[in-house]
Amino acid sequence: MNPLTIPAADAVQVTIAVAVAQIRVSESTDEVRLTITGQKDPDELTVEFTTDADGTVRLNVSERQRRAVSWRRRRGLVIELATPPGTSLTVDGAAADLRAEGALGSLRFTTAAGDARLGHVAGDVHVKGATGDVHVNTVGGELRVQLATGNVVA
């Protein structure tokens, strides 16, 4: 997939729903940059974005058919995302690892197996999964973690 750049002067909301992925988030100033690599057919992915009347950018990345039953046999993606500070991020995956540097506005991360390493989150952080580790440098809102096994460092 070709890299995507979207001007973003105001709020940004990103939703990523893929079965298997490594997701890396860094900080940019006034745009959203998205690069997706990996051994997956680009036709299996949907990338959509809109800009609301109030300037909010909404970016959605998803697989056309996510099957939780076969996630172990699937080839994963590497999703690199650069967003302005204060971005709201939602990630839903079967096996997903998330690394976020910089300042997010809020985070909702759901995965069966995966780790989350976060810099600063100004708002709430909600993590739910069967197994994984969560490391957060600072949280400005509520930190809610539901894991069957794993470690939490905040």
CSV table of C-alpha atoms in Angstrom, one decimal:
chain,number,residue,atom,x,y,z
A,1,MET,CA,0.0,0.0,0.0
A,2,ASN,CA,1.2,3.5,-0.8
A,3,PRO,CA,1.9,5.8,2.1
A,4,LEU,CA,-1.0,8.1,3.0
A,5,THR,CA,-0.7,11.7,4.3
A,6,ILE,CA,-3.7,13.6,5.5
A,7,PRO,CA,-3.6,17.3,6.7
A,8,ALA,CA,-4.9,17.5,10.3
A,9,ALA,CA,-5.1,20.8,12.1
A,10,ASP,CA,-7.7,19.7,14.6
A,11,ALA,CA,-8.8,16.5,16.4
A,12,VAL,CA,-7.8,13.1,15.0
A,13,GLN,CA,-9.6,9.8,15.7
A,14,VAL,CA,-8.0,6.6,14.5
A,15,THR,CA,-9.5,3.1,14.5
A,16,ILE,CA,-7.5,0.1,13.6
A,17,ALA,CA,-9.2,-3.3,13.3
A,18,VAL,CA,-6.9,-6.1,12.0
A,19,ALA,CA,-6.2,-9.6,13.1
A,20,VAL,CA,-2.4,-9.7,13.4
A,21,ALA,CA,-0.2,-6.5,13.5
A,22,GLN,CA,2.6,-4.6,14.9
A,23,ILE,CA,1.4,-1.0,15.3
A,24,ARG,CA,3.9,1.8,15.8
A,25,VAL,CA,2.6,5.3,16.6
A,26,SER,CA,4.8,8.4,16.6
A,27,GLU,CA,4.0,12.1,16.8
A,28,SER,CA,3.7,14.6,14.0
A,29,THR,CA,2.6,18.2,14.1
A,30,ASP,CA,-0.1,18.9,11.6
A,31,GLU,CA,-0.8,15.8,9.6
A,32,VAL,CA,-1.5,12.1,9.8
A,33,ARG,CA,0.9,9.8,8.0
A,34,LEU,CA,0.1,6.1,7.5
A,35,THR,CA,2.3,3.4,6.1
A,36,ILE,CA,1.3,-0.3,6.0
A,37,THR,CA,3.7,-3.1,5.1
A,38,GLY,CA,3.7,-6.8,5.5
A,39,GLN,CA,2.9,-9.9,3.6
A,40,LYS,CA,-0.8,-9.3,3.0
A,41,ASP,CA,-2.7,-8.6,-0.2
A,42,PRO,CA,-3.6,-4.9,-0.2
A,43,ASP,CA,-7.1,-5.8,-1.5
A,44,GLU,CA,-7.7,-7.4,1.9
A,45,LEU,CA,-7.5,-4.0,3.6
A,46,THR,CA,-9.8,-1.1,3.7
A,47,VAL,CA,-8.4,2.4,4.5
A,48,GLU,CA,-10.9,5.2,4.8
A,49,PHE,CA,-10.7,8.7,6.1
A,50,THR,CA,-13.1,11.7,6.4
A,51,THR,CA,-12.8,15.2,7.7
A,52,ASP,CA,-15.8,16.4,9.6
A,53,ALA,CA,-17.2,19.9,9.3
A,54,ASP,CA,-15.5,20.8,12.6
A,55,GLY,CA,-12.1,19.7,11.2
A,56,THR,CA,-12.0,16.3,13.0
A,57,VAL,CA,-10.1,13.7,10.9
A,58,ARG,CA,-11.4,10.2,11.2
A,59,LEU,CA,-9.1,7.4,9.9
A,60,ASN,CA,-10.3,3.8,9.8
A,61,VAL,CA,-8.0,0.8,8.9
A,62,SER,CA,-9.6,-2.6,8.7
A,63,GLU,CA,-9.4,-6.0,7.1
A,64,ARG,CA,-12.2,-6.9,4.8
A,65,GLN,CA,-12.6,-10.4,6.5
A,66,ARG,CA,-11.1,-10.9,9.9
A,67,ARG,CA,-11.4,-14.4,11.1
A,68,ALA,CA,-10.4,-14.9,14.7
A,69,VAL,CA,-10.3,-18.7,14.2
A,70,SER,CA,-7.3,-18.5,11.8
A,71,TRP,CA,-5.3,-15.6,13.2
A,72,ARG,CA,-2.3,-17.8,14.1
A,73,ARG,CA,-1.9,-18.8,10.4
A,74,ARG,CA,-2.3,-15.3,9.1
A,75,ARG,CA,0.6,-13.0,8.0
A,76,GLY,CA,0.8,-9.9,10.1
A,77,LEU,CA,1.0,-6.3,9.1
A,78,VAL,CA,3.3,-3.5,10.2
A,79,ILE,CA,1.3,-0.3,10.6
A,80,GLU,CA,3.2,2.9,11.1
A,81,LEU,CA,1.2,5.9,12.0
A,82,ALA,CA,2.3,9.5,12.8
A,83,THR,CA,-0.4,11.7,14.4
A,84,PRO,CA,-0.7,15.0,16.1
A,85,PRO,CA,-0.7,15.1,19.9
A,86,GLY,CA,-4.1,14.4,21.4
A,87,THR,CA,-5.1,11.8,18.9
A,88,SER,CA,-7.7,9.3,20.1
A,89,LEU,CA,-6.7,5.7,19.1
A,90,THR,CA,-8.8,2.5,19.1
A,91,VAL,CA,-7.1,-0.8,18.2
A,92,ASP,CA,-8.9,-4.1,18.0
A,93,GLY,CA,-6.9,-7.2,17.0
A,94,ALA,CA,-6.4,-10.9,17.7
A,95,ALA,CA,-2.7,-10.6,18.1
A,96,ALA,CA,-1.5,-7.0,18.1
A,97,ASP,CA,1.5,-5.2,19.6
A,98,LEU,CA,1.2,-1.5,20.1
A,99,ARG,CA,4.1,1.0,20.6
A,100,ALA,CA,3.1,4.6,20.9
A,101,GLU,CA,5.6,7.4,21.4
A,102,GLY,CA,4.5,11.0,22.0
A,103,ALA,CA,1.2,12.2,23.4
A,104,LEU,CA,-2.1,10.4,22.7
A,105,GLY,CA,-5.4,11.9,23.7
A,106,SER,CA,-7.0,8.5,24.7
A,107,LEU,CA,-6.5,4.8,23.9
A,108,ARG,CA,-8.8,1.8,23.7
A,109,PHE,CA,-6.8,-1.4,23.0
A,110,THR,CA,-8.4,-4.8,22.7
A,111,THR,CA,-6.5,-7.9,21.7
A,112,ALA,CA,-6.4,-11.6,22.6
A,113,ALA,CA,-2.6,-11.5,22.8
A,114,GLY,CA,-0.3,-8.5,22.6
A,115,ASP,CA,1.7,-5.9,24.4
A,116,ALA,CA,1.1,-2.1,24.7
A,117,ARG,CA,4.0,0.3,25.4
A,118,LEU,CA,2.8,3.9,25.7
A,119,GLY,CA,4.4,7.2,26.2
A,120,HIS,CA,2.0,9.9,27.5
A,121,VAL,CA,-1.8,9.6,27.3
A,122,ALA,CA,-3.7,12.7,28.3
A,123,GLY,CA,-7.0,11.0,28.8
A,124,ASP,CA,-8.2,7.5,29.5
A,125,VAL,CA,-6.5,4.2,28.7
A,126,HIS,CA,-8.6,1.1,28.5
A,127,VAL,CA,-6.8,-2.2,27.7
A,128,LYS,CA,-8.5,-5.6,27.5
A,129,GLY,CA,-7.0,-8.9,26.5
A,130,ALA,CA,-6.2,-12.5,27.5
A,131,THR,CA,-2.5,-12.1,27.7
A,132,GLY,CA,0.1,-9.3,27.4
A,133,ASP,CA,2.0,-6.6,29.1
A,134,VAL,CA,1.1,-2.9,29.5
A,135,HIS,CA,3.7,-0.2,30.1
A,136,VAL,CA,2.5,3.4,30.3
A,137,ASN,CA,4.8,6.3,31.2
A,138,THR,CA,2.0,8.7,32.2
A,139,VAL,CA,-1.8,8.7,32.1
A,140,GLY,CA,-3.9,11.9,32.6
A,141,GLY,CA,-7.2,10.0,33.0
A,142,GLU,CA,-8.4,6.6,34.1
A,143,LEU,CA,-6.2,3.6,33.6
A,144,ARG,CA,-8.4,0.4,33.2
A,145,VAL,CA,-6.6,-2.9,32.4
A,146,GLN,CA,-8.3,-6.3,32.2
A,147,LEU,CA,-5.9,-9.1,31.4
A,148,ALA,CA,-6.0,-12.8,32.3
A,149,THR,CA,-2.2,-12.9,32.4
A,150,GLY,CA,0.4,-10.2,32.1
A,151,ASN,CA,2.1,-7.3,33.8
A,152,VAL,CA,1.1,-3.7,34.2
A,153,VAL,CA,3.6,-0.9,34.7
A,154,ALA,CA,2.4,2.6,35.0
